[in-house]
PDB file of C-alpha atoms in Angstrom:
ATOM      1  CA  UNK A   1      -6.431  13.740  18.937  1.00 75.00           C
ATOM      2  CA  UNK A   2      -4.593  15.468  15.882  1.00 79.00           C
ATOM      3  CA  UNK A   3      -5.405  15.949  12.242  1.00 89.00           C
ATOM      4  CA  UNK A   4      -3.915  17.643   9.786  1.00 94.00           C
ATOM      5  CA  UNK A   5      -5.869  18.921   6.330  1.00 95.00           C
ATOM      6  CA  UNK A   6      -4.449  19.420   3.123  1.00 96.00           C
ATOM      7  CA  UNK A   7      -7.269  20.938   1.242  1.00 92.00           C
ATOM      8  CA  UNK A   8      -5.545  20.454  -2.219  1.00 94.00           C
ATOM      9  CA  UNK A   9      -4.176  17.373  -3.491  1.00 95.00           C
ATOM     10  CA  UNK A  10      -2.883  18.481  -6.772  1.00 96.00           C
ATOM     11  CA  UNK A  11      -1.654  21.758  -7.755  1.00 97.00           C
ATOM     12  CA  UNK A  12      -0.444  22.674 -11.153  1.00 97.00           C
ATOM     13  CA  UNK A  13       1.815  25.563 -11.486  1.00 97.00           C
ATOM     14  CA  UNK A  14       4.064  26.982 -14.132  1.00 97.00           C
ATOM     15  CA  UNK A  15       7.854  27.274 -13.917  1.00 97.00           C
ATOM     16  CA  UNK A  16       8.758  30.688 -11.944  1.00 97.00           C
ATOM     17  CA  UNK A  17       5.097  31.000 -10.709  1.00 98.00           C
ATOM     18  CA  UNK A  18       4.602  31.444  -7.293  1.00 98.00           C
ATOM     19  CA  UNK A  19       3.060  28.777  -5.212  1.00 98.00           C
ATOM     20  CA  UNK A  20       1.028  28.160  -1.825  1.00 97.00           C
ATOM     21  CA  UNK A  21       0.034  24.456  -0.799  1.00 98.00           C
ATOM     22  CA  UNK A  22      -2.321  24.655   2.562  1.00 98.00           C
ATOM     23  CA  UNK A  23      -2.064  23.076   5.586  1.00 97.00           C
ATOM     24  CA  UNK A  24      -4.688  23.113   8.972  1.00 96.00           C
ATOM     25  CA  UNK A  25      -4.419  21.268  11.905  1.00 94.00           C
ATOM     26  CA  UNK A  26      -6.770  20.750  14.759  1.00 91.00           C
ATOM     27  CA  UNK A  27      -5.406  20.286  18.371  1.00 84.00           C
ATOM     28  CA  UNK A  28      -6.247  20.627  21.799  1.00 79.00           C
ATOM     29  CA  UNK A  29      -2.580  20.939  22.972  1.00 81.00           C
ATOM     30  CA  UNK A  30       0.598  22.689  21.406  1.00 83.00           C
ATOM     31  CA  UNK A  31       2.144  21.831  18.221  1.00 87.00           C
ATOM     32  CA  UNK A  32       4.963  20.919  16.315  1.00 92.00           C
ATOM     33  CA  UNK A  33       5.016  21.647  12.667  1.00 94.00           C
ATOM     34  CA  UNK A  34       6.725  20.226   9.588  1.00 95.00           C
ATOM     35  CA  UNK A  35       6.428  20.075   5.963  1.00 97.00           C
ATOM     36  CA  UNK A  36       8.504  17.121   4.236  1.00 97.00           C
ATOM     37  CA  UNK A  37       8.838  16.627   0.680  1.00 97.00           C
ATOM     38  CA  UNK A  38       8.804  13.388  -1.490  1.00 96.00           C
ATOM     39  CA  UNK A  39      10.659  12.868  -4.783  1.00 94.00           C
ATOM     40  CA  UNK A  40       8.972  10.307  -6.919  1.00 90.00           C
ATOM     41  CA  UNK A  41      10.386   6.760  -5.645  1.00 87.00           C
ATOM     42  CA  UNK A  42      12.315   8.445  -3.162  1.00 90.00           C
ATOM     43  CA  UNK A  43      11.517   8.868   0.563  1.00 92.00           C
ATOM     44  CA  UNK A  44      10.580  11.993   2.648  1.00 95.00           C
ATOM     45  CA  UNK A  45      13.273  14.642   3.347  1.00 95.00           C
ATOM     46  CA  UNK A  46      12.457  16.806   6.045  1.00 94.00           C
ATOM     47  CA  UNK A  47      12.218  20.070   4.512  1.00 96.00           C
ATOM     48  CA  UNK A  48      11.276  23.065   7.299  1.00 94.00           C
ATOM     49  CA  UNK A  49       9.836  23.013  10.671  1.00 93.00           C
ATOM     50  CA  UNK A  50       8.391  24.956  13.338  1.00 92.00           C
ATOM     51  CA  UNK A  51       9.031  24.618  17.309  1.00 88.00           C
ATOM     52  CA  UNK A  52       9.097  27.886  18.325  1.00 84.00           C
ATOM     53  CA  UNK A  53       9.951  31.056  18.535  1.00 85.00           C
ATOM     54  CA  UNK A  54       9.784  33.381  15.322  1.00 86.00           C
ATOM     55  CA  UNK A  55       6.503  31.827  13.285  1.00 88.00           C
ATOM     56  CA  UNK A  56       7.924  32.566   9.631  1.00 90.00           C
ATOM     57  CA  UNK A  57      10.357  29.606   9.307  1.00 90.00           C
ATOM     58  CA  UNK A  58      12.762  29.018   5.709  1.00 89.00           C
ATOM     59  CA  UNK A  59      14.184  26.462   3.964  1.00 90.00           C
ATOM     60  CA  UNK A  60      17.588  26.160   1.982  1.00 82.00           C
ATOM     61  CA  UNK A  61      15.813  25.857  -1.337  1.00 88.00           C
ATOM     62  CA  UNK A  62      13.409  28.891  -1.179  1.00 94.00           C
ATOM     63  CA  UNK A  63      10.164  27.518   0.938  1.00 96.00           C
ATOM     64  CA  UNK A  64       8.505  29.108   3.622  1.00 96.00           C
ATOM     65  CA  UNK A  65       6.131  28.453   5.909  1.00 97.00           C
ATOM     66  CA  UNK A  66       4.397  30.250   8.112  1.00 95.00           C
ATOM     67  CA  UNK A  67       2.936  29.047  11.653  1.00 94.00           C
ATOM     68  CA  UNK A  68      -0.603  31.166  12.221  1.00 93.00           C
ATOM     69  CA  UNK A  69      -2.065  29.512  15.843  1.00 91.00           C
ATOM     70  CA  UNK A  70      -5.133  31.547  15.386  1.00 91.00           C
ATOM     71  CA  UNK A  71      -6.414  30.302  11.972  1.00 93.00           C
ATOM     72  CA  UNK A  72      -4.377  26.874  13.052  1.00 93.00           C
ATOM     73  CA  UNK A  73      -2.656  26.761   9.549  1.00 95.00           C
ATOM     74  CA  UNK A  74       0.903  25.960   8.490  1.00 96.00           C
ATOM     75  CA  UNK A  75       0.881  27.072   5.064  1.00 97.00           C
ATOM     76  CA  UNK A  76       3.756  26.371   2.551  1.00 97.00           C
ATOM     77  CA  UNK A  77       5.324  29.371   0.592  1.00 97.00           C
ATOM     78  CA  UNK A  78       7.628  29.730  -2.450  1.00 97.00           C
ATOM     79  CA  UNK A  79       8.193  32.595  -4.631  1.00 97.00           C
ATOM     80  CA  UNK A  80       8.883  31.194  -7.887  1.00 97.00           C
ATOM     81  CA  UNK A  81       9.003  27.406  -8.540  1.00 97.00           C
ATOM     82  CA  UNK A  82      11.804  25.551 -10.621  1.00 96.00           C
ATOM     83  CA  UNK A  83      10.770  21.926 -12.080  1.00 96.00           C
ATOM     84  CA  UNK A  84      12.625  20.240 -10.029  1.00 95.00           C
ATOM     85  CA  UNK A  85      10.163  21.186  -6.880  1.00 97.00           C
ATOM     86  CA  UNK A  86       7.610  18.595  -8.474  1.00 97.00           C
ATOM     87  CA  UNK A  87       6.840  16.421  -5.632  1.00 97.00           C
ATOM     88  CA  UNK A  88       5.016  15.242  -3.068  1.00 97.00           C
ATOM     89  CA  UNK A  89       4.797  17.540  -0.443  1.00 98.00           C
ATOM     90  CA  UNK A  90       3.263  16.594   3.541  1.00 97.00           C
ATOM     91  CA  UNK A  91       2.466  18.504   5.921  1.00 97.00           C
ATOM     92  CA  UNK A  92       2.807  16.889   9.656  1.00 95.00           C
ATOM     93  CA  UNK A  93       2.059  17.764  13.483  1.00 93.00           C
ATOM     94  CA  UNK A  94       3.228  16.296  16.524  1.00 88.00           C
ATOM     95  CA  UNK A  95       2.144  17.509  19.578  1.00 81.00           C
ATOM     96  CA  UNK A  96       3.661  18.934  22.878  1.00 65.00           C
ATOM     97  CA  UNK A  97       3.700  15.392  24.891  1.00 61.00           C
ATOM     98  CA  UNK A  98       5.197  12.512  22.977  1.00 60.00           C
ATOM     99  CA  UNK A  99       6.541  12.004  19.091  1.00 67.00           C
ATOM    100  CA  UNK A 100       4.079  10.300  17.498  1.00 78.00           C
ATOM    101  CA  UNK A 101       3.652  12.439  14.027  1.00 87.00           C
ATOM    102  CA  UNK A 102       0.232  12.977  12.123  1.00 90.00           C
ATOM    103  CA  UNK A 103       0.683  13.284   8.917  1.00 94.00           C
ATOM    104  CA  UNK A 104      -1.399  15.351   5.978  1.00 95.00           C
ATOM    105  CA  UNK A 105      -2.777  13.529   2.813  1.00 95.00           C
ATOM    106  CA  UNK A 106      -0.231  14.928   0.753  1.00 96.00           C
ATOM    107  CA  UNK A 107      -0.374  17.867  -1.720  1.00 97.00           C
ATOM    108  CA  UNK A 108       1.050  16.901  -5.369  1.00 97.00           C
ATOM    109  CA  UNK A 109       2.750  19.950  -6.738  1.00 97.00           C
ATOM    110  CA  UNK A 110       3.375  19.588 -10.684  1.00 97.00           C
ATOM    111  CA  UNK A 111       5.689  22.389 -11.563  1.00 97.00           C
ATOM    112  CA  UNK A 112       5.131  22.657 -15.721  1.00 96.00           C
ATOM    113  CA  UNK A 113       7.897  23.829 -18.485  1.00 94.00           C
TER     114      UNK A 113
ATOM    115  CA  UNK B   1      26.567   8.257   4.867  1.00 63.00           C
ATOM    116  CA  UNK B   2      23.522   7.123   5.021  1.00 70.00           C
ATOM    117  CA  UNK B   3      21.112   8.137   7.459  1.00 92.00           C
ATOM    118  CA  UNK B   4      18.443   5.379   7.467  1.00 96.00           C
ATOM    119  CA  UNK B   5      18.726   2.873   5.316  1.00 96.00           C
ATOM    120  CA  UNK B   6      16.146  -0.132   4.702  1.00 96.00           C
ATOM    121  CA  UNK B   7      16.612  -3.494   2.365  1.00 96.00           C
ATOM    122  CA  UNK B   8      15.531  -4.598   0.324  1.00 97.00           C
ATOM    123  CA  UNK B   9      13.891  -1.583  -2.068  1.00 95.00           C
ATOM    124  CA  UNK B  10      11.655  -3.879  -3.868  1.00 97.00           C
ATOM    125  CA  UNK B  11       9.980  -6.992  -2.592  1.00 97.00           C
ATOM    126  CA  UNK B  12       7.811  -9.115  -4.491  1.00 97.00           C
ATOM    127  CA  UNK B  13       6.284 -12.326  -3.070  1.00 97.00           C
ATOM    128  CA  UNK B  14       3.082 -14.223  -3.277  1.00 97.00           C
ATOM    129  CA  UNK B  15      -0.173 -14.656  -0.758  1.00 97.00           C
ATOM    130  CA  UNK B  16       0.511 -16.297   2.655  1.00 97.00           C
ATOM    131  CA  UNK B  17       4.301 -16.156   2.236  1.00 97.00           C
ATOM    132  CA  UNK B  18       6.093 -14.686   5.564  1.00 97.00           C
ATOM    133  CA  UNK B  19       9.150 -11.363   4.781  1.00 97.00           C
ATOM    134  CA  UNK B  20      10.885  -9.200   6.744  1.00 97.00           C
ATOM    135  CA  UNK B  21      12.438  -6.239   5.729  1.00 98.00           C
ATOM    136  CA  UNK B  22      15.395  -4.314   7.662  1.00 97.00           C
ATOM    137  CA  UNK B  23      16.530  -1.017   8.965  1.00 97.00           C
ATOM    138  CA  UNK B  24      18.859   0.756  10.520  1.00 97.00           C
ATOM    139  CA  UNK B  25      19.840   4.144  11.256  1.00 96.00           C
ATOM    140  CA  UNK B  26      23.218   5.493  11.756  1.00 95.00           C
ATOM    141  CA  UNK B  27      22.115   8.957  13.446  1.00 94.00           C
ATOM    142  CA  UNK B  28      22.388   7.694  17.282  1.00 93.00           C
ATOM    143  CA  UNK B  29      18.447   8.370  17.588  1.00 92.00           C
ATOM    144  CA  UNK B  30      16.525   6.751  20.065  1.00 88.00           C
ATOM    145  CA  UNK B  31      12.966   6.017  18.929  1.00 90.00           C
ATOM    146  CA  UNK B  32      12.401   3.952  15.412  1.00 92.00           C
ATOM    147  CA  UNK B  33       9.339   3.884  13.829  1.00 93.00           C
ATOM    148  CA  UNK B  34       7.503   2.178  10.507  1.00 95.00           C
ATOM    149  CA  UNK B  35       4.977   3.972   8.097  1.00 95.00           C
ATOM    150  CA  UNK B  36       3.115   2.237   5.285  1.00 95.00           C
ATOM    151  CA  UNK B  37       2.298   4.182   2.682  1.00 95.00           C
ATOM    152  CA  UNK B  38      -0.921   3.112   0.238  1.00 93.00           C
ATOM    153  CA  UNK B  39      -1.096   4.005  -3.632  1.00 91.00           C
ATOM    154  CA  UNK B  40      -2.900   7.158  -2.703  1.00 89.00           C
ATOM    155  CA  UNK B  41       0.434   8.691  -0.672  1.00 90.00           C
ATOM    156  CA  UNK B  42      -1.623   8.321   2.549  1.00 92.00           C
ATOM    157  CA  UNK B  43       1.045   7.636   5.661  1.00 93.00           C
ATOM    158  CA  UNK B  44      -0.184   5.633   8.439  1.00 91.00           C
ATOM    159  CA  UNK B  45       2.027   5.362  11.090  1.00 91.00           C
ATOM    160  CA  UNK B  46       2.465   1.346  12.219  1.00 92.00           C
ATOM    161  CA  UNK B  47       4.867   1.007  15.145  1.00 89.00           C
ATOM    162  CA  UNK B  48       6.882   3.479  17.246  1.00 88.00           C
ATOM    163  CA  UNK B  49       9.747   1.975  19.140  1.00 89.00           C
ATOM    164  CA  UNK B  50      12.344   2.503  21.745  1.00 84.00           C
ATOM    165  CA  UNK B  51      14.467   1.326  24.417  1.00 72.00           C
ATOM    166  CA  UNK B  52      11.636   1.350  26.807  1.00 70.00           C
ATOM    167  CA  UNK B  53       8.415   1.076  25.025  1.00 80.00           C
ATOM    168  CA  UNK B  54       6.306  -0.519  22.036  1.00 83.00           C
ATOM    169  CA  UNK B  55       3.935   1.593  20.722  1.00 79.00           C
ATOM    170  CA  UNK B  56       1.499  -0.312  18.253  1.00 76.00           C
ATOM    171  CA  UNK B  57      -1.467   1.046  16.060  1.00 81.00           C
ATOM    172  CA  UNK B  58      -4.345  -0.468  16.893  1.00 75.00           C
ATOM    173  CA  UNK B  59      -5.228  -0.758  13.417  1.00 86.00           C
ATOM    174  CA  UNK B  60      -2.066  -2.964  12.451  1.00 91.00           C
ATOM    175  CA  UNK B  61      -3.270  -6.869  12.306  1.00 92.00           C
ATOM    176  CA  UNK B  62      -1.130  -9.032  14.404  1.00 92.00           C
ATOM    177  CA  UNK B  63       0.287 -10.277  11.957  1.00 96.00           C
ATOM    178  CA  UNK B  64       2.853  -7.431  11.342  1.00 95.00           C
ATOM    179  CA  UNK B  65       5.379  -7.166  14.382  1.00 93.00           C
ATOM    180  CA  UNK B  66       8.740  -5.077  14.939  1.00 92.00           C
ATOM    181  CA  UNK B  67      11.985  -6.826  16.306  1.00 90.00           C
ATOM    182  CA  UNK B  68      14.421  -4.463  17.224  1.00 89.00           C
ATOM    183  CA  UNK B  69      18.032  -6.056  17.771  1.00 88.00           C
ATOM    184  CA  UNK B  70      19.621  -3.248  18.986  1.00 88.00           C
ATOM    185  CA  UNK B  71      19.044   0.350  19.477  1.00 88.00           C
ATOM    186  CA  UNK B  72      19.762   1.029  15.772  1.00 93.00           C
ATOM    187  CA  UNK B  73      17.598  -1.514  13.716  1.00 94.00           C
ATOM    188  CA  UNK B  74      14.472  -2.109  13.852  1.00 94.00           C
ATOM    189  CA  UNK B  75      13.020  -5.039  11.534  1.00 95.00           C
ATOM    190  CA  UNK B  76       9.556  -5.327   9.804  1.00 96.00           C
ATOM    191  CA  UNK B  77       8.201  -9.199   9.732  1.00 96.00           C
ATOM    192  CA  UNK B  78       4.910  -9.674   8.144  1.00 97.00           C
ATOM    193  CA  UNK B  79       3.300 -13.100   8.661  1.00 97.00           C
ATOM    194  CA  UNK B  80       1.167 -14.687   6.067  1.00 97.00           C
ATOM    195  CA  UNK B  81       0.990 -11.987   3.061  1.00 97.00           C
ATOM    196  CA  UNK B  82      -2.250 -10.809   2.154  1.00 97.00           C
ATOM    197  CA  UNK B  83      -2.832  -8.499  -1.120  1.00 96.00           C
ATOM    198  CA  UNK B  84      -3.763  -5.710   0.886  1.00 95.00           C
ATOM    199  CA  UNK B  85      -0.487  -5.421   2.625  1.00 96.00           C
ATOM    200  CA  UNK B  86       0.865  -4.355  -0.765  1.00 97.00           C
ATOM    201  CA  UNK B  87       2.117  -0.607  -0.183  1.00 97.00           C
ATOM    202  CA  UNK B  88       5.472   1.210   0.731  1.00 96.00           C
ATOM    203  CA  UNK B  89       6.785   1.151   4.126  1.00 97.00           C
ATOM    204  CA  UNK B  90       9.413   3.419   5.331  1.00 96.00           C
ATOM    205  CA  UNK B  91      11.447   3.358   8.568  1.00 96.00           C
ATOM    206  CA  UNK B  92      12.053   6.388  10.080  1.00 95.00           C
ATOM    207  CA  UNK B  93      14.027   7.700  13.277  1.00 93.00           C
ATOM    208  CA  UNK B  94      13.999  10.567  15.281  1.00 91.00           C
ATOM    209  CA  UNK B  95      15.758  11.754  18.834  1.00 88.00           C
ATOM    210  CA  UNK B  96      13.973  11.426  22.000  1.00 79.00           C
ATOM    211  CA  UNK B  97      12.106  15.080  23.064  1.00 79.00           C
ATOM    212  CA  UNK B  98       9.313  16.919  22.310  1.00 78.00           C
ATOM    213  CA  UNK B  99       8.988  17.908  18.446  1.00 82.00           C
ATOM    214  CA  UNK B 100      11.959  16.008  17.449  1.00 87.00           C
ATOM    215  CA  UNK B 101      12.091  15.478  13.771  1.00 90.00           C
ATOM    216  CA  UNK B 102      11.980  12.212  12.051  1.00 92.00           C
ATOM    217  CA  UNK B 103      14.010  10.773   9.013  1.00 94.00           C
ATOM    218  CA  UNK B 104      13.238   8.600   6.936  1.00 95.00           C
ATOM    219  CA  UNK B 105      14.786   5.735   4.946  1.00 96.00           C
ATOM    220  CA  UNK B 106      14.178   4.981   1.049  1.00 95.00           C
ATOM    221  CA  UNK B 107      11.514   2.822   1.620  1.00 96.00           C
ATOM    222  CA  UNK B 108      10.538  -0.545   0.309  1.00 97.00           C
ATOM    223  CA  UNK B 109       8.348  -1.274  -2.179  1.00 96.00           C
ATOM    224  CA  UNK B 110       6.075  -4.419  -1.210  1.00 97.00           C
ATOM    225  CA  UNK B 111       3.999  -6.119  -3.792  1.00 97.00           C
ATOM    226  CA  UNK B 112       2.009  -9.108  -3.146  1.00 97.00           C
ATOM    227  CA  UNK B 113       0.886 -11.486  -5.996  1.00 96.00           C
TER     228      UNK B 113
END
């Protein structure tokens, strides 16, 4: 069986800081990796994922992640945060033999003025 | 345009009462599923469904059960409403294969009085 930690579930930052929200997974098989985003009363977007291949992966609007199999994390990356990246943000693993996704608690990220 | 789409948005309805709510998808994916989503963010994933197979949490009372009309709906009916079935549920979709991402509708916003 799959879990998937998200050790913070809020995380204040100011506007143009950068930011890191955690994820860790536990398997006994090979991954998939995502991180989707929620918009209050909105649903989740899919914003980055990892499959393969190169294990730094970007989105359009400035996040990273980056896959580490060793410490089993997936953490989530920007460089400097506008307000309009307050969400919810969920971290999510499916693994190699079927589609079933696991999802994270959930970080809140409150980007503040 | 839109992707997955699920009606209503907000539901309101009293103890014992029986609702369904819809969705379709529009993307030509294979496999359907349905999340609920309690006041603390936390996703639980309810039913995955295709052409070929049901797959039901074992967690999910009875009386909850998918109906899938066609390959792109799949329909939430909830029998007798308790007030702990009062949460979000989203639909979501996804292609067949190994670490194929899912989207998700707008969810709808249950609330039982």
């Amino acid at each position: 069986a799959q879990s998937v930690t998200q050790l913070d579930s809020q995380v204040p930052v100011f506007e143009e800081a950068p930011v890191e929200l955690r994820c860790n997974y536990s398997s006994s098989v090979s991954v998939y990796l995502f991180w989707y985003v929620q918009y209050p009363n909105q649903g989740l977007q899919l914003l980055l994922k990892y499959l393969s291949g190169s294990t730094l992966v970007e989105s359009i609007n400035g996040f990273e992640a980056e896959f580490n199999k060793s410490q089993t994390s997936f953490h989530l990356r920007k460089p400097s945060v506008h307000i309009s990246d307050t969400a919810e943000y969920f971290c999510a693993v499916t693994h190699n033999y079927g589609q079933n996704f696991v999802f994270g608690p959930g970080t809140r990220l409150s980007v503040l003025p | 345009d839109t992707a997955v789409s699920q009606t209503p948005k907000y539901l309101v309805t009293q103890m014992g009462n029986d609702k369904s709510i819809k969705c379709e998808q529009n993307l030509g994916h294979d496999t359907m599923y349905w999340y609920k989503q309690d006041s603390k963010k936390f996703l639980k994933i309810m039913f995955s469904y295709n052409n070929k197979e049901l797959i039901i949490n074992e967690t999910v009372p009875n009386r909850f059960s998918p109906k899938s009309p066609d390959k792109a709906h799949l329909n939430l009916h909830i029998n007798s409403l308790e007030l702990g079935d009062s949460a979000v549920y989203f639909c979501a979709s996804s292609q067949a294969g190994r670490g194929a991402p899912q989207y998700f509708g707008p969810g709808t916003r249950l609330t039982v009085t």
